[in-house]
JSON list of C-alpha atoms in Angstrom, two decimals:
[
{"chain": "S", "resi": 1, "resn": "MET", "atom": "CA", "xyz": [65.84, 16.60, 41.01]},
{"chain": "S", "resi": 2, "resn": "ILE", "atom": "CA", "xyz": [63.53, 19.58, 40.45]},
{"chain": "S", "resi": 3, "resn": "VAL", "atom": "CA", "xyz": [60.03, 18.86, 39.09]},
{"chain": "S", "resi": 4, "resn": "THR", "atom": "CA", "xyz": [57.77, 21.56, 37.68]},
{"chain": "S", "resi": 5, "resn": "THR", "atom": "CA", "xyz": [54.04, 20.88, 37.26]},
{"chain": "S", "resi": 6, "resn": "HIS", "atom": "CA", "xyz": [51.85, 22.70, 34.73]},
{"chain": "S", "resi": 7, "resn": "ARG", "atom": "CA", "xyz": [48.17, 22.62, 33.90]},
{"chain": "S", "resi": 8, "resn": "GLY", "atom": "CA", "xyz": [47.80, 21.66, 30.27]},
{"chain": "S", "resi": 9, "resn": "ARG", "atom": "CA", "xyz": [45.49, 20.63, 27.47]},
{"chain": "S", "resi": 10, "resn": "VAL", "atom": "CA", "xyz": [45.85, 17.99, 24.79]},
{"chain": "S", "resi": 11, "resn": "THR", "atom": "CA", "xyz": [44.30, 19.42, 21.60]},
{"chain": "S", "resi": 12, "resn": "SER", "atom": "CA", "xyz": [45.04, 16.45, 19.34]},
{"chain": "S", "resi": 13, "resn": "PRO", "atom": "CA", "xyz": [45.48, 12.82, 20.46]},
{"chain": "S", "resi": 14, "resn": "LEU", "atom": "CA", "xyz": [49.13, 12.09, 21.31]},
{"chain": "S", "resi": 15, "resn": "THR", "atom": "CA", "xyz": [50.67, 8.65, 20.91]},
{"chain": "S", "resi": 16, "resn": "PHE", "atom": "CA", "xyz": [53.32, 7.20, 23.22]},
{"chain": "S", "resi": 17, "resn": "LEU", "atom": "CA", "xyz": [54.96, 3.85, 23.91]},
{"chain": "S", "resi": 18, "resn": "LYS", "atom": "CA", "xyz": [53.69, 1.98, 26.95]},
{"chain": "S", "resi": 19, "resn": "THR", "atom": "CA", "xyz": [56.10, 0.07, 29.17]},
{"chain": "S", "resi": 20, "resn": "ASN", "atom": "CA", "xyz": [54.98, -3.15, 27.46]},
{"chain": "S", "resi": 21, "resn": "GLY", "atom": "CA", "xyz": [56.12, -1.73, 24.11]},
{"chain": "S", "resi": 22, "resn": "LYS", "atom": "CA", "xyz": [52.61, -1.21, 22.75]},
{"chain": "S", "resi": 23, "resn": "GLU", "atom": "CA", "xyz": [51.37, 2.14, 21.53]},
{"chain": "S", "resi": 24, "resn": "GLY", "atom": "CA", "xyz": [48.99, 4.16, 23.71]},
{"chain": "S", "resi": 25, "resn": "THR", "atom": "CA", "xyz": [47.08, 7.38, 23.15]},
{"chain": "S", "resi": 26, "resn": "ILE", "atom": "CA", "xyz": [46.70, 10.43, 25.36]},
{"chain": "S", "resi": 27, "resn": "PRO", "atom": "CA", "xyz": [43.14, 11.64, 24.68]},
{"chain": "S", "resi": 28, "resn": "LEU", "atom": "CA", "xyz": [41.91, 15.17, 24.06]},
{"chain": "S", "resi": 29, "resn": "GLY", "atom": "CA", "xyz": [41.24, 17.25, 27.13]},
{"chain": "S", "resi": 30, "resn": "PRO", "atom": "CA", "xyz": [42.78, 18.65, 30.28]},
{"chain": "S", "resi": 31, "resn": "CYS", "atom": "CA", "xyz": [45.95, 17.22, 31.77]},
{"chain": "S", "resi": 32, "resn": "PHE", "atom": "CA", "xyz": [48.86, 17.93, 34.07]},
{"chain": "S", "resi": 33, "resn": "VAL", "atom": "CA", "xyz": [52.39, 18.06, 32.68]},
{"chain": "S", "resi": 34, "resn": "GLU", "atom": "CA", "xyz": [55.40, 17.42, 34.91]},
{"chain": "S", "resi": 35, "resn": "GLU", "atom": "CA", "xyz": [58.84, 18.36, 33.66]},
{"chain": "S", "resi": 36, "resn": "ASP", "atom": "CA", "xyz": [62.03, 17.53, 35.50]},
{"chain": "S", "resi": 37, "resn": "ASP", "atom": "CA", "xyz": [65.47, 19.07, 35.19]},
{"chain": "S", "resi": 38, "resn": "GLU", "atom": "CA", "xyz": [66.72, 15.95, 33.38]},
{"chain": "S", "resi": 39, "resn": "GLY", "atom": "CA", "xyz": [64.32, 16.54, 30.46]},
{"chain": "S", "resi": 40, "resn": "SER", "atom": "CA", "xyz": [61.68, 13.93, 31.30]},
{"chain": "S", "resi": 41, "resn": "VAL", "atom": "CA", "xyz": [58.07, 14.97, 30.62]},
{"chain": "S", "resi": 42, "resn": "ALA", "atom": "CA", "xyz": [55.15, 13.12, 32.19]},
{"chain": "S", "resi": 43, "resn": "VAL", "atom": "CA", "xyz": [51.55, 13.77, 31.17]},
{"chain": "S", "resi": 44, "resn": "PHE", "atom": "CA", "xyz": [48.72, 12.85, 33.58]},
{"chain": "S", "resi": 45, "resn": "TRP", "atom": "CA", "xyz": [45.06, 12.70, 32.59]},
{"chain": "S", "resi": 46, "resn": "GLY", "atom": "CA", "xyz": [41.83, 11.04, 33.63]},
{"chain": "S", "resi": 47, "resn": "GLN", "atom": "CA", "xyz": [39.21, 11.92, 36.18]},
{"chain": "S", "resi": 48, "resn": "SER", "atom": "CA", "xyz": [41.76, 11.89, 39.03]},
{"chain": "S", "resi": 49, "resn": "GLY", "atom": "CA", "xyz": [44.98, 12.09, 37.04]},
{"chain": "S", "resi": 50, "resn": "GLU", "atom": "CA", "xyz": [45.31, 8.33, 37.35]},
{"chain": "S", "resi": 51, "resn": "LEU", "atom": "CA", "xyz": [46.50, 7.73, 33.78]},
{"chain": "S", "resi": 52, "resn": "ALA", "atom": "CA", "xyz": [49.99, 8.76, 32.75]},
{"chain": "S", "resi": 53, "resn": "ALA", "atom": "CA", "xyz": [52.55, 8.67, 29.97]},
{"chain": "S", "resi": 54, "resn": "VAL", "atom": "CA", "xyz": [56.19, 9.66, 29.82]},
{"chain": "S", "resi": 55, "resn": "LEU", "atom": "CA", "xyz": [57.29, 11.51, 26.70]},
{"chain": "S", "resi": 56, "resn": "THR", "atom": "CA", "xyz": [60.83, 12.04, 25.53]},
{"chain": "S", "resi": 57, "resn": "PRO", "atom": "CA", "xyz": [61.93, 15.68, 25.44]},
{"chain": "S", "resi": 58, "resn": "GLN", "atom": "CA", "xyz": [61.78, 15.48, 21.63]},
{"chain": "S", "resi": 59, "resn": "GLU", "atom": "CA", "xyz": [58.19, 14.11, 21.64]},
{"chain": "S", "resi": 60, "resn": "ALA", "atom": "CA", "xyz": [57.04, 16.78, 24.10]},
{"chain": "S", "resi": 61, "resn": "SER", "atom": "CA", "xyz": [58.74, 19.57, 22.16]},
{"chain": "S", "resi": 62, "resn": "GLU", "atom": "CA", "xyz": [57.23, 18.38, 18.88]},
{"chain": "S", "resi": 63, "resn": "ALA", "atom": "CA", "xyz": [53.75, 18.14, 20.43]},
{"chain": "S", "resi": 64, "resn": "ALA", "atom": "CA", "xyz": [54.08, 21.67, 21.86]},
{"chain": "S", "resi": 65, "resn": "ASN", "atom": "CA", "xyz": [55.42, 23.12, 18.60]},
{"chain": "S", "resi": 66, "resn": "GLU", "atom": "CA", "xyz": [52.52, 21.58, 16.66]},
{"chain": "S", "resi": 67, "resn": "GLY", "atom": "CA", "xyz": [50.01, 22.93, 19.20]},
{"chain": "S", "resi": 68, "resn": "ASN", "atom": "CA", "xyz": [48.93, 19.42, 20.26]},
{"chain": "S", "resi": 69, "resn": "LEU", "atom": "CA", "xyz": [50.08, 19.86, 23.87]},
{"chain": "S", "resi": 70, "resn": "VAL", "atom": "CA", "xyz": [49.43, 23.30, 25.33]},
{"chain": "S", "resi": 71, "resn": "LEU", "atom": "CA", "xyz": [50.63, 24.50, 28.73]},
{"chain": "S", "resi": 72, "resn": "LEU", "atom": "CA", "xyz": [48.02, 26.75, 30.35]},
{"chain": "S", "resi": 73, "resn": "ASP", "atom": "CA", "xyz": [50.23, 28.31, 33.04]}
]
């Protein structure tokens, strides 16, 4: 599996489903975005990148198209 990491920025809060089925929010600010060749997209944020969410390819694409998730590199 090939994983590509990007520096990114969340410009509008993004919602995602946590593993417990509850809704979580990715806050505004800097983040790292990891994409793999299978279409999975993980977003890491927090002081040390300790918080994370996995988005479906459709969720990530929609967030990017709306300008809510911006890749900086």
